[in-house]
Amino acid sequence: MNPATALATVLVDELLCAGMTDAVLAPGSRSAPLALALYERSTHAADVRLHVRVDERSASFLALGLAKRSGRPVALVCTSGTATANFHPAVIEAHESRIPLIVLTADRPPELRDTGANQSIDQVRIYGSSTRWSFEVGVPEERPGMVAYWRSLVSRAWAAAQDPDPGPVHLNVAFREPLIPDGDTSWCEPLGGASGAPWTKVRSATPGSVLHVPPTRRGVLVVGDGAVNVKRYVAAASMAGWPVLAEPNGNARYGDHALSSHHFLLGVPEFVERHRPEVVVTLGKPGLSRPLMSLLRRAEQHIVVSPSLARWPDPVRSATQIAQDVEIPVVSGDDGWLRSWRAADLAARDGVDAVLDESDEVTEPRLARDLVAGLPGGSLLFTAASMPIRDLDQTMRPRRGIRILANRGASGIDGLVSSAMGAALAHAGRSYALLGDLSFLHDQNGLILGPHDERPDLAIVVVNNQGGGIFSLLPQSGIPGPFERVFGTPHQVDLSHIAAAHGLPYTLLESASDLPKAVAGQGLRIIEARTHRGDNAALHARMRRAAHAAVRAVLPD
């Protein structure tokens, strides 16, 4: 099957699974895959009414009337070029009168745009602020994972068109030729969905609406960045006997059910096979650990708790249900599920600690572990979004009484000194920051303060590994020729001179055990910890091997 036919088949099928009953088509060439898919379902399966109009403006207002009366989203399809512009008046009306529409505009692939190719205009976000959501679907490719992407995309579009504020949604769909079926029905993965059910069920946003999780001991609570109502859900998970897998900036890594080494546990295939959860409930946006992301794919049910029913975090496209409020029931009986997780977690943590404590050398993961463990109660820790937050994720033991923040929305390197200072000024307590050298240098202007500006009580700990340390842990490190120049990007900046230029106290951390003394003090100050990127990569590999061996040693035969 060619990619254009596969994409159109899946989009139409998932719209029908979501509840579409009507579709309106304005004919054209580039939209042929969608037109043929709709024709097939309207004539042979007879599960959608297809309405065809030769004029795009008439077609769009027909769809508007259908949706206005039925209260359900109606699909509206056209070809590329000015056909898309003729939908605009109806899209504006739908926006202003809160009418749900799913606008599917076919488009040329990127290589034909801005080339003078026929019927090619800029269609990306063509309707401006008049849509609830607008998305460039991308050119379809035959590779695993595309079906989950397409189906979850339709689920999100359907939800965005309806709740909590109905209106039009725009999906711009680029097709490469061939545009018609070629007789081949093979594809690299099954095109079908969840047996006629929506790929992702979205809980209605009615007042008091609560999704009740099926009672089970084999559940897991995952907490990522930006999570809300954390204490309530952690308490509920504890009552249900579930382990809590919390990223540091989820601020839920506390209590007896919180794990500290899930990154390593979930990297052991034998452990994963024996600990396949029936339900995973996710708060916030996780994304620090690939093994944790793999766990979400394997869950029988993956429930995402999200304040927005039109925009939710689901990076691996595995969510089966979305809800604003979830009730986790108390489950009595054997707690072997939790005991098994905790025993493996303790073994992995001890294995990692043994590696980190072999010497008093300053290393990045030990620095992260010891810094967060030694913070006074009520402290704030602001971390960089690359290696520092990952080192915390892999080494931080559960503890209460601190707040951890990171700019993980887009995970950028920019503005971290300023963000840390702003957070410190808003925090009623001691504040600390753990940054890499490049993120520190990138925003050293954040240290500039006028004579009348308030100075925060902030200790900035800078890990100086002479460049981009995270790249030494990625496949790029296997390209020795250009690695240092284009990935490692070493610099020759003396951080003590930066501190002196701003009149700030500066301390060089000479040994790991000197950390408490180095961060002591008040006011804005800089502590430098010098490490080596190559040694850091080797240390992480040793941590992983030690943790995996320790987990395997406690698994029953």
XYZ file of C-alpha atoms in Angstrom:
557
model
C 0.000 0.000 0.000
C 1.369 3.415 -0.828
C 1.818 5.851 2.085
C -0.834 8.323 0.902
C -3.507 5.614 0.814
C -2.405 4.248 4.192
C -2.577 7.654 5.885
C -5.979 8.498 4.428
C -7.374 5.071 5.353
C -6.247 5.431 8.954
C -7.406 9.050 9.340
C -10.893 8.258 8.078
C -11.171 5.079 10.140
C -10.108 6.830 13.344
C -12.554 9.689 12.720
C -15.302 7.095 12.484
C -14.079 5.417 15.675
C -14.235 8.810 17.387
C -17.883 9.273 16.379
C -17.954 11.045 12.999
C -21.186 10.522 11.084
C -20.870 13.141 8.327
C -18.104 14.318 6.007
C -18.176 17.035 3.371
C -15.873 16.906 0.338
C -14.938 19.552 -2.217
C -13.276 17.549 -5.034
C -9.683 17.947 -6.131
C -6.575 16.027 -7.127
C -4.247 16.278 -4.122
C -7.078 15.271 -1.777
C -7.720 12.070 -3.750
C -6.515 9.710 -0.978
C -8.998 11.202 1.497
C -11.808 11.336 -1.076
C -11.352 7.663 -1.985
C -11.162 6.578 1.654
C -14.383 8.439 2.444
C -16.087 7.037 -0.644
C -15.092 3.496 0.354
C -16.547 3.860 3.845
C -19.717 5.644 2.704
C -20.597 3.109 -0.013
C -19.298 -0.266 1.139
C -19.306 0.055 4.928
C -22.068 2.707 4.925
C -20.870 4.053 8.274
C -20.544 7.703 7.230
C -22.649 10.064 5.129
C -20.523 11.663 2.422
C -21.656 15.027 1.027
C -19.957 16.367 -2.123
C -20.071 20.002 -3.261
C -18.176 21.470 -6.196
C -17.689 24.839 -4.493
C -15.460 24.992 -1.375
C -17.338 27.888 0.164
C -20.661 26.069 -0.149
C -19.097 22.846 1.106
C -17.704 24.530 4.195
C -20.984 26.187 5.162
C -22.803 22.902 4.557
C -20.428 21.278 7.070
C -21.045 24.177 9.438
C -24.804 23.610 9.302
C -24.432 19.872 9.842
C -22.213 20.396 12.872
C -24.317 23.230 14.243
C -27.444 21.103 14.318
C -25.919 17.754 15.317
C -23.431 19.085 17.868
C -20.842 16.613 16.540
C -17.661 17.462 14.628
C -17.999 17.169 10.862
C -15.023 16.455 8.619
C -14.445 19.008 5.862
C -12.023 18.059 3.065
C -10.464 19.973 0.188
C -7.467 19.916 -2.122
C -4.443 22.197 -1.931
C -4.080 25.819 -2.995
C -6.796 28.471 -2.928
C -9.382 25.800 -2.150
C -8.159 26.005 1.443
C -8.654 29.778 1.489
C -12.289 29.406 0.449
C -12.946 27.511 3.687
C -11.823 30.515 5.745
C -15.175 32.355 6.133
C -16.884 29.221 7.447
C -13.930 28.491 9.742
C -14.234 32.000 11.170
C -17.963 31.526 11.690
C -17.359 28.163 13.380
C -14.773 29.793 15.627
C -17.024 32.645 16.657
C -20.145 30.493 17.125
C -18.281 27.574 18.757
C -19.152 24.935 16.149
C -16.934 21.808 15.992
C -15.296 21.117 12.610
C -12.390 18.906 11.559
C -10.866 20.718 8.564
C -8.615 18.431 6.490
C -6.688 20.342 3.824
C -4.578 18.310 1.426
C -1.194 19.830 0.637
C 1.881 19.444 -1.508
C 4.898 17.828 0.184
C 7.647 20.177 1.422
C 9.883 19.715 -1.627
C 7.179 21.271 -3.858
C 6.501 24.295 -1.682
C 7.883 27.713 -2.622
C 9.021 26.307 -5.966
C 6.241 27.553 -8.230
C 4.623 24.112 -8.206
C 0.978 24.139 -9.263
C -1.660 24.691 -6.554
C 1.000 25.210 -3.915
C 0.530 27.973 -1.345
C 1.483 28.376 2.309
C -1.246 26.411 4.097
C 0.435 25.966 7.485
C -1.801 27.687 10.057
C -3.627 29.389 7.215
C -6.656 30.047 9.438
C -4.635 31.919 12.038
C -6.290 32.345 15.418
C -9.643 31.012 14.194
C -8.911 27.391 15.099
C -8.830 25.604 18.420
C -5.818 23.667 17.166
C -3.830 23.591 13.933
C -1.324 20.909 13.028
C 0.943 20.001 10.123
C 0.537 16.219 9.848
C 3.653 15.635 7.764
C 4.292 13.423 4.758
C 3.384 9.767 5.478
C 6.159 7.184 5.517
C 6.110 3.404 5.719
C 7.774 2.761 9.062
C 6.622 1.377 12.424
C 4.963 3.867 14.749
C 3.145 5.895 12.104
C -0.253 4.298 12.774
C -0.079 5.198 16.472
C 0.926 8.733 15.482
C -1.940 9.149 13.004
C -4.608 7.652 15.245
C -3.581 9.559 18.374
C -3.484 12.722 16.259
C -7.121 12.233 15.249
C -8.058 11.550 18.882
C -6.533 14.857 19.889
C -8.169 16.715 17.004
C -11.577 15.285 17.885
C -11.169 16.286 21.527
C -9.912 19.767 20.639
C -12.941 20.359 18.402
C -15.379 19.577 21.228
C -14.131 20.288 24.746
C -14.102 22.466 26.693
C -14.667 25.188 24.078
C -15.997 23.748 20.766
C -14.657 25.044 17.487
C -12.756 24.229 14.292
C -9.556 22.179 14.187
C -7.210 22.218 11.189
C -5.087 19.280 10.042
C -2.880 20.054 7.044
C -2.149 16.742 5.327
C 0.733 16.551 2.848
C 0.604 13.775 0.263
C 3.275 12.583 -2.144
C 2.304 10.747 -5.301
C 0.965 8.169 -5.988
C -2.354 9.480 -4.758
C -4.547 6.502 -5.626
C -4.421 2.860 -4.448
C -1.847 0.715 -6.234
C -3.409 -2.675 -5.543
C -0.898 -3.590 -2.838
C -2.494 -3.969 0.607
C 0.671 -4.739 2.591
C 2.051 -2.358 5.242
C 4.861 -2.642 7.785
C 2.431 -2.720 10.729
C -1.319 -3.316 11.235
C -3.384 -0.352 10.097
C -6.297 -1.241 12.363
C -7.072 0.484 15.617
C -8.682 -0.630 18.865
C -11.475 -2.809 17.410
C -13.753 0.062 16.511
C -13.072 2.047 19.691
C -11.206 5.362 19.686
C -7.429 5.092 19.951
C -7.594 7.437 22.957
C -10.795 7.888 24.940
C -11.207 11.421 26.241
C -13.236 11.848 29.405
C -15.978 14.457 29.047
C -15.276 17.697 30.891
C -18.580 17.752 32.741
C -18.508 19.127 36.304
C -17.769 16.412 38.823
C -16.854 13.914 36.127
C -14.367 11.409 37.513
C -12.746 8.450 35.780
C -12.687 5.457 38.118
C -9.619 3.296 37.573
C -10.358 -0.453 37.664
C -9.204 -1.962 40.979
C -5.831 -3.622 40.553
C -2.655 -4.196 42.524
C -0.594 -4.174 39.323
C -0.690 -0.444 38.807
C 1.976 2.251 38.544
C 1.807 6.015 39.081
C 4.168 8.026 36.860
C 4.780 11.690 37.708
C 6.520 14.087 35.326
C 7.092 17.799 34.883
C 4.197 20.146 35.582
C 2.122 17.625 37.528
C -0.782 19.004 39.581
C -2.573 17.597 42.651
C 0.518 15.512 43.308
C -0.056 14.833 47.013
C -3.557 13.545 46.416
C -2.522 11.088 43.727
C 0.578 9.904 45.577
C -1.583 9.172 48.614
C -4.098 7.281 46.469
C -1.365 5.246 44.763
C 0.072 4.378 48.168
C -3.332 3.164 49.391
C -3.646 1.041 46.258
C -0.210 -0.515 46.737
C 1.300 0.994 43.587
C 4.915 2.078 43.147
C 5.426 5.764 42.351
C 7.853 6.482 39.511
C 8.461 10.207 39.852
C 10.866 12.358 37.911
C 12.600 14.875 40.205
C 10.780 17.905 38.815
C 7.454 16.109 39.284
C 8.034 16.730 43.018
C 6.488 13.397 44.007
C 9.620 11.439 44.913
C 8.874 11.032 48.596
C 7.363 8.399 50.873
C 7.676 4.623 51.072
C 6.223 3.958 47.631
C 8.553 6.279 45.720
C 11.398 4.657 43.796
C 14.784 6.171 43.059
C 16.168 3.794 40.402
C 13.308 3.102 38.005
C 15.513 4.213 35.102
C 17.771 1.230 35.789
C 15.046 -1.261 36.765
C 13.224 -0.723 33.507
C 16.420 -1.351 31.560
C 16.518 -4.994 32.727
C 14.409 -7.125 30.326
C 13.848 -9.870 32.918
C 12.453 -7.356 35.404
C 10.269 -5.667 32.788
C 8.776 -8.963 31.635
C 7.711 -9.864 35.197
C 6.434 -6.382 36.039
C 4.110 -5.516 33.196
C 1.488 -3.162 34.715
C -2.207 -3.499 34.038
C -2.701 0.232 34.539
C -0.358 3.212 34.382
C -1.641 6.611 35.508
C 0.466 9.560 34.362
C 0.562 13.041 35.871
C 2.441 15.862 34.152
C 4.835 15.373 31.265
C 7.437 12.621 31.742
C 10.360 12.392 29.352
C 13.719 11.994 31.102
C 14.138 8.237 30.740
C 13.744 6.091 27.637
C 13.121 2.944 29.714
C 10.249 4.748 31.445
C 8.811 5.752 28.084
C 8.955 2.097 27.034
C 6.946 1.152 30.137
C 4.124 3.433 28.974
C 4.002 1.614 25.645
C 3.643 -1.753 27.348
C 0.832 -0.903 29.773
C -2.527 -2.511 29.070
C -4.166 0.765 30.044
C -2.397 4.122 30.072
C -4.499 6.852 31.674
C -3.238 10.429 31.329
C -4.499 12.968 33.855
C -4.511 16.356 32.146
C -6.075 19.741 32.997
C -6.713 20.178 29.260
C -8.837 17.741 27.278
C -7.632 19.289 24.039
C -3.890 19.216 24.717
C -2.381 16.434 26.781
C 1.124 14.979 27.215
C 1.488 11.613 25.466
C 4.978 11.509 23.930
C 4.868 7.816 22.952
C 1.250 7.895 21.688
C 0.207 5.194 24.139
C -2.611 6.905 26.079
C -5.807 4.874 26.129
C -7.817 7.397 28.169
C -7.567 11.092 29.020
C -9.279 12.549 32.073
C -9.160 15.692 34.156
C -9.868 13.760 37.331
C -9.098 10.134 38.211
C -10.087 8.038 41.219
C -7.591 5.310 42.162
C -9.411 2.754 44.342
C -7.981 1.262 47.512
C -7.060 -2.380 46.921
C -6.614 -4.861 49.759
C -4.742 -8.122 49.661
C -1.197 -9.255 48.921
C 1.331 -6.475 48.368
C 3.853 -8.666 46.561
C 3.713 -6.368 43.522
C 4.982 -3.380 45.492
C 7.491 -5.434 47.513
C 9.037 -6.750 44.314
C 9.440 -3.246 42.877
C 10.933 -1.925 46.105
C 13.376 -4.808 46.522
C 14.694 -4.353 42.992
C 14.830 -0.573 43.459
C 16.850 -0.891 46.664
C 19.270 -3.321 44.998
C 19.759 -1.008 42.012
C 20.243 2.030 44.252
C 22.829 0.242 46.377
C 24.657 -0.860 43.233
C 24.776 2.690 41.889
C 25.811 4.158 45.239
C 28.655 1.669 45.518
C 30.043 2.864 42.192
C 29.657 6.538 43.092
C 31.281 6.149 46.502
C 34.421 4.362 45.320
C 36.416 7.568 45.552
C 36.122 11.171 46.655
C 36.477 12.427 43.097
C 33.985 15.027 41.924
C 31.634 13.341 39.442
C 28.417 14.595 37.900
C 25.992 11.916 39.142
C 27.426 11.964 42.675
C 27.282 15.742 42.730
C 23.590 15.609 41.830
C 22.866 12.883 44.388
C 24.716 14.567 47.245
C 23.465 18.071 46.491
C 19.776 17.155 46.589
C 20.266 14.914 49.636
C 21.950 17.664 51.626
C 19.582 20.557 50.938
C 17.937 22.066 54.008
C 14.209 21.539 54.359
C 12.196 24.155 52.513
C 14.864 24.628 49.829
C 14.391 25.176 46.116
C 16.601 23.453 43.539
C 16.512 24.704 39.949
C 18.229 22.359 37.495
C 19.317 22.518 33.884
C 17.130 20.514 31.518
C 19.812 18.301 29.989
C 22.287 16.234 32.047
C 21.773 17.682 35.564
C 18.074 16.739 35.687
C 18.873 13.278 34.301
C 21.593 12.744 36.887
C 19.078 13.658 39.560
C 16.551 11.266 38.029
C 19.037 8.379 38.217
C 20.502 9.051 41.669
C 18.064 11.024 43.827
C 16.738 9.164 46.841
C 13.174 9.851 47.990
C 12.943 12.804 50.353
C 10.476 15.426 51.493
C 10.641 19.140 52.067
C 12.209 20.467 48.852
C 10.971 21.874 45.556
C 12.677 20.993 42.256
C 12.127 23.036 39.094
C 13.459 22.765 35.536
C 12.604 24.355 32.187
C 11.461 21.046 30.673
C 8.607 22.513 28.626
C 10.882 22.810 25.600
C 14.065 21.629 27.395
C 16.099 24.508 26.018
C 19.543 25.644 27.109
C 18.627 29.315 27.109
C 17.772 31.608 29.998
C 18.558 29.197 32.815
C 20.568 31.577 34.994
C 17.763 34.133 34.773
C 15.072 31.493 35.379
C 16.904 30.232 38.456
C 17.289 33.761 39.803
C 13.621 34.522 39.190
C 12.550 31.327 40.947
C 14.860 32.136 43.862
C 13.421 35.635 44.218
C 9.908 34.146 44.374
C 10.879 31.402 46.832
C 10.625 31.910 50.594
C 13.672 29.884 51.567
C 17.155 28.824 50.521
C 17.694 28.370 46.781
C 20.189 26.432 44.713
C 20.795 25.828 41.005
C 22.572 22.962 39.250
C 23.625 23.987 35.743
C 26.000 22.815 33.051
C 28.805 25.026 31.812
C 27.213 25.731 28.428
C 23.836 26.674 29.909
C 25.619 28.897 32.433
C 27.678 30.613 29.735
C 24.654 30.938 27.468
C 22.894 33.153 30.018
C 25.742 34.808 31.901
C 24.031 38.149 31.238
C 21.474 36.971 33.785
C 24.093 37.773 36.437
C 23.986 41.469 35.595
C 22.174 43.309 38.355
C 21.723 47.021 38.864
C 22.555 48.740 42.141
C 18.901 48.833 43.173
C 17.974 45.291 42.101
C 17.253 42.674 44.741
C 19.864 39.909 44.897
C 18.562 36.393 45.453
C 19.906 33.956 48.018
C 21.063 31.515 45.344
C 24.021 29.146 45.133
C 24.709 28.351 41.466
C 26.578 25.066 41.125
C 28.109 24.817 37.652
C 29.249 21.460 36.270
C 32.131 22.374 33.971
C 32.939 19.489 31.654
C 34.267 21.741 28.913
C 31.348 21.499 26.533
C 28.218 19.526 25.737
C 28.435 16.647 28.180
C 25.215 14.924 27.170
C 26.554 14.249 23.675
C 29.192 11.934 25.141
C 26.299 9.675 26.182
C 24.631 9.730 22.771
C 25.453 7.940 19.496
C 27.286 11.049 18.256
C 30.175 10.115 20.528
C 30.920 7.198 18.199
C 32.025 9.610 15.467
C 35.477 10.550 16.824
C 36.594 12.775 13.931
C 34.129 15.671 14.080
C 32.761 14.957 17.576
C 34.738 17.526 19.569
C 34.295 20.284 17.017
C 30.576 20.010 16.287
C 29.144 18.235 19.363
C 31.571 18.497 22.286
C 32.222 22.195 21.566
C 34.948 22.743 24.175
C 35.574 26.269 25.427
C 38.372 28.002 27.307
C 36.336 30.220 29.610
C 37.571 30.629 33.185
C 34.406 30.674 35.312
C 36.225 32.336 38.194
C 36.766 35.364 35.951
C 33.029 35.547 35.247
C 32.326 35.505 38.971
C 34.939 38.210 39.521
C 33.482 40.362 36.754
C 30.164 40.386 38.598
C 31.680 40.684 42.048
C 30.320 37.301 43.150
C 31.856 34.831 45.614
C 33.425 31.880 43.809
C 34.414 28.417 45.052
C 36.095 25.562 43.176
C 34.864 22.203 44.446
C 38.019 20.132 44.958
C 36.473 16.885 46.245
C 33.021 15.339 46.507
C 33.020 15.421 50.310
C 33.660 19.178 50.282
C 30.225 19.898 48.750
C 28.391 20.911 51.971
C 31.099 23.460 52.790
C 31.264 24.724 49.197
C 27.537 25.516 48.933
C 27.278 27.017 52.418
C 26.756 30.732 52.694
C 24.212 33.321 51.691
C 23.495 35.545 48.739
C 24.284 35.006 45.085
C 27.395 32.836 44.688
C 29.021 30.445 42.215
C 30.456 26.997 42.859
C 32.345 25.290 40.028
C 32.659 21.499 39.770
C 35.128 20.424 37.076
C 34.581 17.028 35.435
C 35.632 15.188 32.282
C 33.087 14.241 29.622
C 34.721 10.968 28.655
C 35.116 9.863 32.259
C 31.491 10.800 32.909
C 30.263 8.584 30.060
C 32.332 5.675 31.374
C 30.974 6.235 34.886
C 27.379 6.143 33.660
C 28.096 2.860 31.898
C 29.509 1.403 35.134
C 26.462 2.612 37.069
C 24.172 0.915 34.584
C 26.071 -2.377 34.688
C 26.158 -2.387 38.491
C 22.455 -1.592 38.789
C 21.419 -4.209 36.246
C 23.555 -6.894 37.925
C 22.078 -6.020 41.315
C 18.510 -6.228 40.005
C 19.118 -9.593 38.375
C 20.592 -10.895 41.632
C 17.344 -10.267 43.544
C 14.950 -11.552 40.882
C 13.498 -14.961 41.781
C 14.567 -17.887 39.599
